PDB file of C-alpha atoms in Angstrom:
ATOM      1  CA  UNK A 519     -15.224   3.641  21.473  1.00  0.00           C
ATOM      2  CA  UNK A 520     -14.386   5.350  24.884  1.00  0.00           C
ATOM      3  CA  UNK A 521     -11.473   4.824  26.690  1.00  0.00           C
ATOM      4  CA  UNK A 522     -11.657   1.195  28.131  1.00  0.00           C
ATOM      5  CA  UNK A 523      -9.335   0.095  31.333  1.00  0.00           C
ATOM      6  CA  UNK A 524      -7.496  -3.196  30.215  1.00  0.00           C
ATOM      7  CA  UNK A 525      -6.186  -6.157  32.082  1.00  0.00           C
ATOM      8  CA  UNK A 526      -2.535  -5.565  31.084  1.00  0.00           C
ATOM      9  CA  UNK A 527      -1.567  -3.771  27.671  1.00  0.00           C
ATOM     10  CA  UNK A 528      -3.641  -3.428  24.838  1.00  0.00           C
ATOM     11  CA  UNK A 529      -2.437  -6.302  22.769  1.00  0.00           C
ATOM     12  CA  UNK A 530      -5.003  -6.398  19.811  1.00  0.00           C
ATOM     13  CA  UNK A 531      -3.303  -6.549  16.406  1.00  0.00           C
ATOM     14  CA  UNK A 532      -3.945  -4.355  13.219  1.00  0.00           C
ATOM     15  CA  UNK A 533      -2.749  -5.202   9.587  1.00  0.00           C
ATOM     16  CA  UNK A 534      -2.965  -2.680   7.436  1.00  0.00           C
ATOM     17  CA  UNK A 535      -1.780  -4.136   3.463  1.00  0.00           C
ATOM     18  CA  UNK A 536      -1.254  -1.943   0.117  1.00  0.00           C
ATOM     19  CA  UNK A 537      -0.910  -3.333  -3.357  1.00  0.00           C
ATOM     20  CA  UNK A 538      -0.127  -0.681  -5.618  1.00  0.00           C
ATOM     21  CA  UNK A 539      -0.437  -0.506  -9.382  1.00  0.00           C
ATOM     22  CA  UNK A 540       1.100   2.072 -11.496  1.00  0.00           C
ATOM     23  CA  UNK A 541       0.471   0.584 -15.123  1.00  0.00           C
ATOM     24  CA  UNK A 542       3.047   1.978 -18.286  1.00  0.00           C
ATOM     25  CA  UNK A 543       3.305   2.203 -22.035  1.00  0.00           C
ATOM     26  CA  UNK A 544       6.697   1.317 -23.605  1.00  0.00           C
ATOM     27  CA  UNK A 545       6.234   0.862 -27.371  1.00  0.00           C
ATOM     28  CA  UNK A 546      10.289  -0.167 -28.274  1.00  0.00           C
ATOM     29  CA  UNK A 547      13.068  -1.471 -26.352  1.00  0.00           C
ATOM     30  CA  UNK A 548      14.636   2.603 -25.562  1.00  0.00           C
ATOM     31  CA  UNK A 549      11.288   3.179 -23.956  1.00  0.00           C
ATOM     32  CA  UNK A 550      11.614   0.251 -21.741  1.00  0.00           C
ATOM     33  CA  UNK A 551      14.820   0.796 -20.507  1.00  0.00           C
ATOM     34  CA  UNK A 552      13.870   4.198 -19.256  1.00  0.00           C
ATOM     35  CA  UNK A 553      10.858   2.594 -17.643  1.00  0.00           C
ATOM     36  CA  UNK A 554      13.239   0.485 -16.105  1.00  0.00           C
ATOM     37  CA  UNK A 555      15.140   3.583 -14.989  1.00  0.00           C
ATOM     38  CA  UNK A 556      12.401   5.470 -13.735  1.00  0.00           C
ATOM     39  CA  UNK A 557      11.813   3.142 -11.741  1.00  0.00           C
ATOM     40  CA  UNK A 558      15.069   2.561 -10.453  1.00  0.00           C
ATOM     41  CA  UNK A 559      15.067   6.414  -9.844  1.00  0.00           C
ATOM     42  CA  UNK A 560      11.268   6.397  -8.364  1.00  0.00           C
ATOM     43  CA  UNK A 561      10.985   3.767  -6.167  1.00  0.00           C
ATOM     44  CA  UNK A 562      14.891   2.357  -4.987  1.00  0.00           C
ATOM     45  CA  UNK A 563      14.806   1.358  -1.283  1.00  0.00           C
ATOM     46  CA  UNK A 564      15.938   4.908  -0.429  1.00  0.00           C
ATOM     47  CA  UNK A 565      13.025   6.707  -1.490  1.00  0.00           C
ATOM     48  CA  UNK A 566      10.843   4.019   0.284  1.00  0.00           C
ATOM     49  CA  UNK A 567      12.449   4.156   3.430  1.00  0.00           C
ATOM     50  CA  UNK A 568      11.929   8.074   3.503  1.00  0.00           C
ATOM     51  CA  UNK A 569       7.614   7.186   2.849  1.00  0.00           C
ATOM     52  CA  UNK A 570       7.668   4.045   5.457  1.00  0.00           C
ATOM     53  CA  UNK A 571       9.437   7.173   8.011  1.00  0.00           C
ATOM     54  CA  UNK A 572       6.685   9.220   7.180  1.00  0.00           C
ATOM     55  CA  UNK A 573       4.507   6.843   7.847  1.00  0.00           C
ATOM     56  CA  UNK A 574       5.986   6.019  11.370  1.00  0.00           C
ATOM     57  CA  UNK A 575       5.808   9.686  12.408  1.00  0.00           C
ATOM     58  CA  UNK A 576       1.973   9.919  11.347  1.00  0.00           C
ATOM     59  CA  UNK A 577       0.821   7.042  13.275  1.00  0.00           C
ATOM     60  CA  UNK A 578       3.155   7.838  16.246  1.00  0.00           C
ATOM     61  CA  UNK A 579       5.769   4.847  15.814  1.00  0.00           C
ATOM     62  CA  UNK A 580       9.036   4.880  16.869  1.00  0.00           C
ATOM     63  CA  UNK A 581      11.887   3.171  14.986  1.00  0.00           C
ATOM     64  CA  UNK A 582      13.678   0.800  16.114  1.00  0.00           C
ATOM     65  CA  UNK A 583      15.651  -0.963  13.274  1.00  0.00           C
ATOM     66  CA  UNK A 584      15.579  -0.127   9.447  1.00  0.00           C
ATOM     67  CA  UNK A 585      16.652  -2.924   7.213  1.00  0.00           C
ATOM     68  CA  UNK A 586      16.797  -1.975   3.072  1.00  0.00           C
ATOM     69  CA  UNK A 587      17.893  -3.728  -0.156  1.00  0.00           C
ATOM     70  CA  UNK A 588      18.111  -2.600  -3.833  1.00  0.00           C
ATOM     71  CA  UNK A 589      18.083  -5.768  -6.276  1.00  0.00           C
ATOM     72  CA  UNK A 590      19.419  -6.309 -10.082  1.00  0.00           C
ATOM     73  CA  UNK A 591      18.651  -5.642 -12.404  1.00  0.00           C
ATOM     74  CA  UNK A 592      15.815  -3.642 -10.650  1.00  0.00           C
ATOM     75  CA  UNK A 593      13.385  -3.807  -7.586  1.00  0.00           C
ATOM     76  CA  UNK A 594      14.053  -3.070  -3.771  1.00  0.00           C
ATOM     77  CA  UNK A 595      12.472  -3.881  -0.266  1.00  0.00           C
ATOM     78  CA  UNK A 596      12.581  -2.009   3.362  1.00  0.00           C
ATOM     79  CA  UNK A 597      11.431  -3.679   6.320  1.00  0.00           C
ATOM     80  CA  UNK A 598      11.462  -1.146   9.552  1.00  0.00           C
ATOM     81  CA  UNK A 599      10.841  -2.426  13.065  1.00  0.00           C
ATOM     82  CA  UNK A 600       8.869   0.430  14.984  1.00  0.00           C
ATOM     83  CA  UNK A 601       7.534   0.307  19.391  1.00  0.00           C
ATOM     84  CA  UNK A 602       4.775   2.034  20.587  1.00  0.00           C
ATOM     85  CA  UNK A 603       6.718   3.895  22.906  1.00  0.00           C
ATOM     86  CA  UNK A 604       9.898   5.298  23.219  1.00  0.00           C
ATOM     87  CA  UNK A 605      12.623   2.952  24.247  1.00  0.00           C
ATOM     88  CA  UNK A 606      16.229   4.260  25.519  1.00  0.00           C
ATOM     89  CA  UNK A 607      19.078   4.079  23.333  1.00  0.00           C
ATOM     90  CA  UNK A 608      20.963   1.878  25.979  1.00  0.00           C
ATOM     91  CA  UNK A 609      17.836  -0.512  26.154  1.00  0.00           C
ATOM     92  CA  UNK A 610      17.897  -1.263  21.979  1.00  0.00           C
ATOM     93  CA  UNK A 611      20.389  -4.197  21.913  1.00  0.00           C
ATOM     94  CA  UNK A 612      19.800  -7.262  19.777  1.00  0.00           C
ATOM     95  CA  UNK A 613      17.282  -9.395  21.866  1.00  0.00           C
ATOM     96  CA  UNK A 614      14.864  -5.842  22.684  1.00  0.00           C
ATOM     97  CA  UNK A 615      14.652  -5.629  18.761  1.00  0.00           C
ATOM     98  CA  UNK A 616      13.883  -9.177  17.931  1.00  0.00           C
ATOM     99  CA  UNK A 617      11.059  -8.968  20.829  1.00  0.00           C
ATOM    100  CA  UNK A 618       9.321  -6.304  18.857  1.00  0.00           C
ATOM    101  CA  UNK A 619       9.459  -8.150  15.839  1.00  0.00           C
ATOM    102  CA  UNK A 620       6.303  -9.814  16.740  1.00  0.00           C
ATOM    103  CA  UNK A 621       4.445  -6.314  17.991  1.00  0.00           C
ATOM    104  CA  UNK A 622       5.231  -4.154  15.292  1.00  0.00           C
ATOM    105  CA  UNK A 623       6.611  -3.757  11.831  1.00  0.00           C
ATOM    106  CA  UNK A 624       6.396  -1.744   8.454  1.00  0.00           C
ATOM    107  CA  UNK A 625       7.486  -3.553   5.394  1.00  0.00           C
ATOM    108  CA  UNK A 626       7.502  -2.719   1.713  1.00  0.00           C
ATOM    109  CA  UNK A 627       8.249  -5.144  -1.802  1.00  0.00           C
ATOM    110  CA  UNK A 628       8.316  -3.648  -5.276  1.00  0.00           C
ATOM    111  CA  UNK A 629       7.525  -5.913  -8.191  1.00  0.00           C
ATOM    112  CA  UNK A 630       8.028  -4.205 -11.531  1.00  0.00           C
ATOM    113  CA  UNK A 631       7.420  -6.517 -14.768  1.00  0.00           C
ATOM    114  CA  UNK A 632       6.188  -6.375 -18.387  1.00  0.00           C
ATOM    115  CA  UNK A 633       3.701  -7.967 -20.722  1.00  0.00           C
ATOM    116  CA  UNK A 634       5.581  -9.498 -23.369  1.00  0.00           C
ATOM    117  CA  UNK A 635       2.998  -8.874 -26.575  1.00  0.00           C
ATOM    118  CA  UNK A 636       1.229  -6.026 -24.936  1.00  0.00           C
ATOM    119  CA  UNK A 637       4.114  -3.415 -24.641  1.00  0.00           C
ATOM    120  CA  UNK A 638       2.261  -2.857 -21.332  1.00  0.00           C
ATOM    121  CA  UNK A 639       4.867  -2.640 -18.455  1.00  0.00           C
ATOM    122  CA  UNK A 640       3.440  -3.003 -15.031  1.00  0.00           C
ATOM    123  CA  UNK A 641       5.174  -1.482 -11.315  1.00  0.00           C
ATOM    124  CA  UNK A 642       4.106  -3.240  -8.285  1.00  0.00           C
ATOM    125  CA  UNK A 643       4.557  -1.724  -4.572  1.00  0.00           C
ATOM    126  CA  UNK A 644       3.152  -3.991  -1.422  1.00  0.00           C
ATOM    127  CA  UNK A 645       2.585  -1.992   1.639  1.00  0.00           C
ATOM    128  CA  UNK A 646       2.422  -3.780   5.042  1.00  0.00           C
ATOM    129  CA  UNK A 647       1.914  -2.106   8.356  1.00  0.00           C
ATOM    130  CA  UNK A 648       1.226  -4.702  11.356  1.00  0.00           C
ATOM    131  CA  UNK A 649       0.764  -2.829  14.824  1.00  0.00           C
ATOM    132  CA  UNK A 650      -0.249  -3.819  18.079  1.00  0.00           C
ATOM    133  CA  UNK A 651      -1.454  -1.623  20.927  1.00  0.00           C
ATOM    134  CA  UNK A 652      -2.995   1.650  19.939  1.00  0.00           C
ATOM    135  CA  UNK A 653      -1.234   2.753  17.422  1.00  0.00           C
ATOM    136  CA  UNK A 654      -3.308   2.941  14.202  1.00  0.00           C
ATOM    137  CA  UNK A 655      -1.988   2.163  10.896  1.00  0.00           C
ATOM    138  CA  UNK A 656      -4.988   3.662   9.502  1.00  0.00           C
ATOM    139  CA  UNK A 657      -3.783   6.994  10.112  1.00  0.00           C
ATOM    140  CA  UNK A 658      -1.640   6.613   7.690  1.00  0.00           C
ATOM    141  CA  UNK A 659      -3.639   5.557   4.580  1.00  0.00           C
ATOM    142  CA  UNK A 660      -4.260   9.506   2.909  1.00  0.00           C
ATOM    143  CA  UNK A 661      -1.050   9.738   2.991  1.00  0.00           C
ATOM    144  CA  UNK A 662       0.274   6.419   1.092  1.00  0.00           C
ATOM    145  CA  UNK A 663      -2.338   7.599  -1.402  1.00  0.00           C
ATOM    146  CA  UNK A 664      -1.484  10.789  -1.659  1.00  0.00           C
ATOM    147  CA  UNK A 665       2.514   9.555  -2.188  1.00  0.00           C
ATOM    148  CA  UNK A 666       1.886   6.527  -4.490  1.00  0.00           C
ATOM    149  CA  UNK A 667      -0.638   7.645  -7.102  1.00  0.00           C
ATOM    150  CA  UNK A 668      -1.741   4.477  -8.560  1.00  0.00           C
ATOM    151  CA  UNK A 669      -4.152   3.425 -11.855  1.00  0.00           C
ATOM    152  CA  UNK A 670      -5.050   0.660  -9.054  1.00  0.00           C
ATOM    153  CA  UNK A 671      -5.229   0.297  -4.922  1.00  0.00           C
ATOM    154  CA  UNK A 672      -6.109  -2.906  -3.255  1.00  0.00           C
ATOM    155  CA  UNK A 673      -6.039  -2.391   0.357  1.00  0.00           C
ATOM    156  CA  UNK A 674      -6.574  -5.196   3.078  1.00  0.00           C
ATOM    157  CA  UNK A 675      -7.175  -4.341   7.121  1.00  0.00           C
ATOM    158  CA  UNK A 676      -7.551  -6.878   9.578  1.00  0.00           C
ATOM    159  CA  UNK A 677      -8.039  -6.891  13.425  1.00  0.00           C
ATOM    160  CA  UNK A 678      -6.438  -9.796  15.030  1.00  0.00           C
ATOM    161  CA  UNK A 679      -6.659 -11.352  18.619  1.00  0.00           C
ATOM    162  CA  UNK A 680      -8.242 -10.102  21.660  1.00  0.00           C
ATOM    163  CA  UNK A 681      -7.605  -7.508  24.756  1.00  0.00           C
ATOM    164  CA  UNK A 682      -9.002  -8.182  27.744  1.00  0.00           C
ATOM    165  CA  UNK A 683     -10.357  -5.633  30.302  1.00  0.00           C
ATOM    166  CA  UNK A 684      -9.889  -5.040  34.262  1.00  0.00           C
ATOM    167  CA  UNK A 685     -13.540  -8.057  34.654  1.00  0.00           C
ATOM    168  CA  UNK A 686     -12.308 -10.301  32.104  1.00  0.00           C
ATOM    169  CA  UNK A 687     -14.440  -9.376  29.186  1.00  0.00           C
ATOM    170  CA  UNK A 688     -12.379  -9.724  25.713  1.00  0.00           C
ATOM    171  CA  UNK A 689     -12.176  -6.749  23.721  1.00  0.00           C
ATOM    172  CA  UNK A 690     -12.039  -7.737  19.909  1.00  0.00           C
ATOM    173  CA  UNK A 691     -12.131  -4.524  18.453  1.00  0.00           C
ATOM    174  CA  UNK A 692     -11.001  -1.195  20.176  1.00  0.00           C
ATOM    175  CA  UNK A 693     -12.198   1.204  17.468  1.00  0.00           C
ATOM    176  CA  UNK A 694     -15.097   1.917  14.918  1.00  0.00           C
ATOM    177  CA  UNK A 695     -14.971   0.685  11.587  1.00  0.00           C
ATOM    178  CA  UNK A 696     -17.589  -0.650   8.776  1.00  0.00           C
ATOM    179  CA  UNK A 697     -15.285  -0.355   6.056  1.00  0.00           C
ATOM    180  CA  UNK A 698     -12.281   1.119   4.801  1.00  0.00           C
ATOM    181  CA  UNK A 699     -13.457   3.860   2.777  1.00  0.00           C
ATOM    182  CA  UNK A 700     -14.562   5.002   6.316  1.00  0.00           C
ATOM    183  CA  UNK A 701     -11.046   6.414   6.395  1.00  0.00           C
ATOM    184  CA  UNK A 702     -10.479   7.273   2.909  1.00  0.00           C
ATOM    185  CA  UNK A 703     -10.709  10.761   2.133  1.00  0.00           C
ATOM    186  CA  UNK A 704     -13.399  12.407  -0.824  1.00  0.00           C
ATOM    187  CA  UNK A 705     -10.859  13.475  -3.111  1.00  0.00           C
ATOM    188  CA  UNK A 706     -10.012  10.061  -3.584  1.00  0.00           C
ATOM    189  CA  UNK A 707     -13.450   8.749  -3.807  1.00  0.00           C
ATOM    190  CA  UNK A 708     -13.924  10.980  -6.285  1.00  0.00           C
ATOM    191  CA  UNK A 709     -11.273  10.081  -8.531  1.00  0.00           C
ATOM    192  CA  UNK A 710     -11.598   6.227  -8.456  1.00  0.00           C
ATOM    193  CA  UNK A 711     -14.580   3.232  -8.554  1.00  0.00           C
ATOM    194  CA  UNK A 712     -14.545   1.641  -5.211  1.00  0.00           C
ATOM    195  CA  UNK A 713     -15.659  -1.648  -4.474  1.00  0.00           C
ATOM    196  CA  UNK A 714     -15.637  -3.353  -0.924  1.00  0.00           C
ATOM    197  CA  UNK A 715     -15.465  -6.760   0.518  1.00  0.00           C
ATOM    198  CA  UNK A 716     -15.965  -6.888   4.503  1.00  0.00           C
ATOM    199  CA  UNK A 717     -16.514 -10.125   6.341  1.00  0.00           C
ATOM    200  CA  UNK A 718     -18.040  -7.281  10.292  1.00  0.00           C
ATOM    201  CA  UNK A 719     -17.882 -10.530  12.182  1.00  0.00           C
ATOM    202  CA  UNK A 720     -13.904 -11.937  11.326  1.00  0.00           C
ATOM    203  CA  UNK A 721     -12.702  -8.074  11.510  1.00  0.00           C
ATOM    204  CA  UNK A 722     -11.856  -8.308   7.683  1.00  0.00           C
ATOM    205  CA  UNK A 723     -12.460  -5.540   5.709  1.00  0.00           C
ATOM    206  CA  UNK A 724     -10.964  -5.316   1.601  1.00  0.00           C
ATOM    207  CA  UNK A 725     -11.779  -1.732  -0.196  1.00  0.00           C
ATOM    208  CA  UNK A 726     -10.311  -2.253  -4.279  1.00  0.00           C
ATOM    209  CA  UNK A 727      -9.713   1.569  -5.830  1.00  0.00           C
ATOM    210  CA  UNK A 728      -9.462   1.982  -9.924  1.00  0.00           C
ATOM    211  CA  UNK A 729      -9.211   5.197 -11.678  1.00  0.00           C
ATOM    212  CA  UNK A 730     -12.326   5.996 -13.156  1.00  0.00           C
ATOM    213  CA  UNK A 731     -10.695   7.977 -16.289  1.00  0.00           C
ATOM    214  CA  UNK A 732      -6.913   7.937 -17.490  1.00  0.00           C
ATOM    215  CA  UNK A 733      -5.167  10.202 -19.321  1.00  0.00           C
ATOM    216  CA  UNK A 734      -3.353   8.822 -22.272  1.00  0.00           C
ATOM    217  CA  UNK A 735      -0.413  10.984 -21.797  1.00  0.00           C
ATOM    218  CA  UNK A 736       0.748   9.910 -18.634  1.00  0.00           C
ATOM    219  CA  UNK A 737       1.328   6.550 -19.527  1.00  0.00           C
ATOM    220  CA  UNK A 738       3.715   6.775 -21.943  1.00  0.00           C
ATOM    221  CA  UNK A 739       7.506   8.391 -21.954  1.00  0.00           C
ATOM    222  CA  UNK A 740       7.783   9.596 -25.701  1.00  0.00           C
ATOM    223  CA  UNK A 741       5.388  12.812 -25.264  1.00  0.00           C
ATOM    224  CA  UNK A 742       4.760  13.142 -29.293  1.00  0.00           C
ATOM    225  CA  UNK A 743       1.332  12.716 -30.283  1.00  0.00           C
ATOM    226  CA  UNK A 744       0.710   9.927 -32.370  1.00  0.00           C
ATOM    227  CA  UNK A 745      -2.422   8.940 -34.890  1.00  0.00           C
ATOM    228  CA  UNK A 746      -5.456   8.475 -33.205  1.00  0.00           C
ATOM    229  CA  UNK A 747      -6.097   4.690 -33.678  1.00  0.00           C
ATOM    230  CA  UNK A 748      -2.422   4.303 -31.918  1.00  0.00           C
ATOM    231  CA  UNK A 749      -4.352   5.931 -28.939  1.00  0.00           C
ATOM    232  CA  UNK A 750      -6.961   3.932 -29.083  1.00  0.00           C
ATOM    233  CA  UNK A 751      -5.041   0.458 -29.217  1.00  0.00           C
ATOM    234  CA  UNK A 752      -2.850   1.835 -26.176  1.00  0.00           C
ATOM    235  CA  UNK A 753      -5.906   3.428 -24.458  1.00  0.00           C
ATOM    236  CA  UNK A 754      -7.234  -0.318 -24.776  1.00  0.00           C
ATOM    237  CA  UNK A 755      -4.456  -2.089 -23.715  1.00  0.00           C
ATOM    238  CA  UNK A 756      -3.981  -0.198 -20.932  1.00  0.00           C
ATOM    239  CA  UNK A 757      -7.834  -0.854 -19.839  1.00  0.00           C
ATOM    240  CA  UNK A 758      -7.413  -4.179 -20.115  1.00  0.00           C
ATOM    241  CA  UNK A 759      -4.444  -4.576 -17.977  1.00  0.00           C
ATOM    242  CA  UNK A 760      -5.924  -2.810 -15.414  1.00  0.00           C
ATOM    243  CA  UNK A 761      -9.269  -4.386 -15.541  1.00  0.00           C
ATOM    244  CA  UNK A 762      -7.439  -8.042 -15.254  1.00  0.00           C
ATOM    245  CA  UNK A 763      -5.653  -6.809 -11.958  1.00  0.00           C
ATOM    246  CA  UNK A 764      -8.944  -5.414 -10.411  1.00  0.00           C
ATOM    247  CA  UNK A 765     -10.775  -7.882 -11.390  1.00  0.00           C
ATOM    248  CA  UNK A 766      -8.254 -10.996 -10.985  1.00  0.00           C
ATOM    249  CA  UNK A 767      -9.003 -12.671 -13.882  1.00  0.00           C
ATOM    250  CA  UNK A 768      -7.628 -12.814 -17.873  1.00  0.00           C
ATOM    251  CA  UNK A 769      -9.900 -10.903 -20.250  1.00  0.00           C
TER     252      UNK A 769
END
C-alpha cells in the first residue's frame, strides 16, 4: 500500500505472538537433570534478552526499558519496552516510559515441563511483539525462526484499531497481507507442514509449523545407539507429543 497522509500519527496496532516447542527425550533421572540444565544454559533471561535486542534492531525499535527474571528451579521472562523513534536520554524518566507501555512492547515466557510416564520432556518459549505506528514486527519473524529451531511454531498476527487519514477515511490495515506464510521464508516451508487459520475481515491471521521429519538423535542427550524397537517407542512418543500440541487435543 502506498504511502498514505494521516490525520495525526499512524496509530494502528500489530501483535505479532510465538509459541515455541522444542520437544526432548530423557529416559532416567541423570538425563533429566541435564535437560533441566540445558535449558537453564539455553534459554536463561540473558540469552533472551540478547534475541528480543535483535529483534528491536531488525524492525527498527528503540529501547527504552529492559526488565528480566530467571526463576527456580528453572524458567525466565524479559519484557523490553521499545518507541518508534528515538527519544533523548534526558526525556526517558518514569512517566515517558509508562506512556509507551501502551504503544509498544516485546515480551518473552519460557515454560519447560515433563510428561510424567512418557519420559518426554517438553520446553516452551512465548514470543510477543505488540507495535504501533509503522514499525513491523513481521520483519522480524525469519529471524526468531532461524534462532529458536523448534519441532513446533504456532504463530498468531493481529491488526488492531484504526488510523485515520487527512478526509477522515479510517485506515484498518496499512500493509498487504493474506497470510502469514506470506512472510515466511522457503527454507522453512520446506522443512515443516503448514497449516493456516485467517479470519481477512477481523485482521486475524494463525499459520501452525511442524517438522515434517525428525531425527532421532537430536532428541535425546545420551548419544549411544540403542536397539531398534527403543527407537521406535521414542520415535513414537515423540510423534505423539508433538501431534497433541499441533493438534490441541490428547491422542
Amino acid at each position: 500500500m502506498k504511502k498514505i497522509k494521516l490525520y495525526g500519527f499512524n496509530n494502528l496496532t500489530k501483535n505479532l505472538n510465538f509459541c515455541i516447542y522444542d520437544i526432548w527425550y530423557t529416559n532416567s533421572e541423570n538425563e533429566k537433570n541435564k535437560y533441566i540444565k540445558y535449558i537453564n544454559n539455553t534459554y536463561n533471561s540473558e540469552k533472551i534478552t540478547k534475541i528480543l535486542k535483535k529483534i528491536c534492531k531488525i524492525i527498527n525499535a528503540n529501547i527504552l526499558n529492559i526488565a528480566q527474571q530467571n526463576y527456580i528451579p528453572y524458567g525466565s521472562s524479559v519484557n523490553i519496552l521499545i518507541s518508534e523513534n528515538k527519544i533523548k536520554k534526558e526525556l526517558i524518566d518514569k512517566k515517558k516510559i509508562l506512556f509507551h507501555l501502551d504503544k509498544s512492547h516485546i515480551c518473552a515466557h519460557t515454560y519447560p515441563e515433563s510428561h510424567p510416564q512418557k519420559n518426554i520432556c517438553t520446553f516452551r518459549i512465548d514470543i510477543e511483539i505488540s507495535t504501533c505506528g509503522i514499525i513491523s514486527p513481521l520483519k522480524s519473524l525469519n529471524y526468531i525462526l532461524n534462532e529458536l529451531k523448534a519441532d513446533i511454531i504456532i504463530i498468531d498476527y493481529r491488526i488492531k484499531g484504526f488510523t485515520r487519514t487527512l478526509k477522515g477515511k479510517k485506515i484498518f490495515k496499512d500493509h498487504k497481507i493474506w497470510s502469514i506464510q506470506n512472510f515466511i521464508d522457503k527454507k522453512y516451508k520446506k522443512k515443516y507442514d503448514i497449516t493456516d487459520i485467517n479470519l481477512y475481515q477481523e485482521n486475524i491471521f494463525n499459520t501452525k509449523m511442524i517438522l515434517k521429519k525428525i531425527n532421532y538423535k537430536n532428541y535425546i542427550f545420551n548419544k549411544k545407539e540403542n536397539k531398534n524397537f527403543e527407537k521406535k517407542i521414542i520415535i513414537s512418543n515423540i510423534w505423539k507429543e508433538m501431534k497433541e500440541i499441533y493438534y490441541y487435543k490428547n491422542i
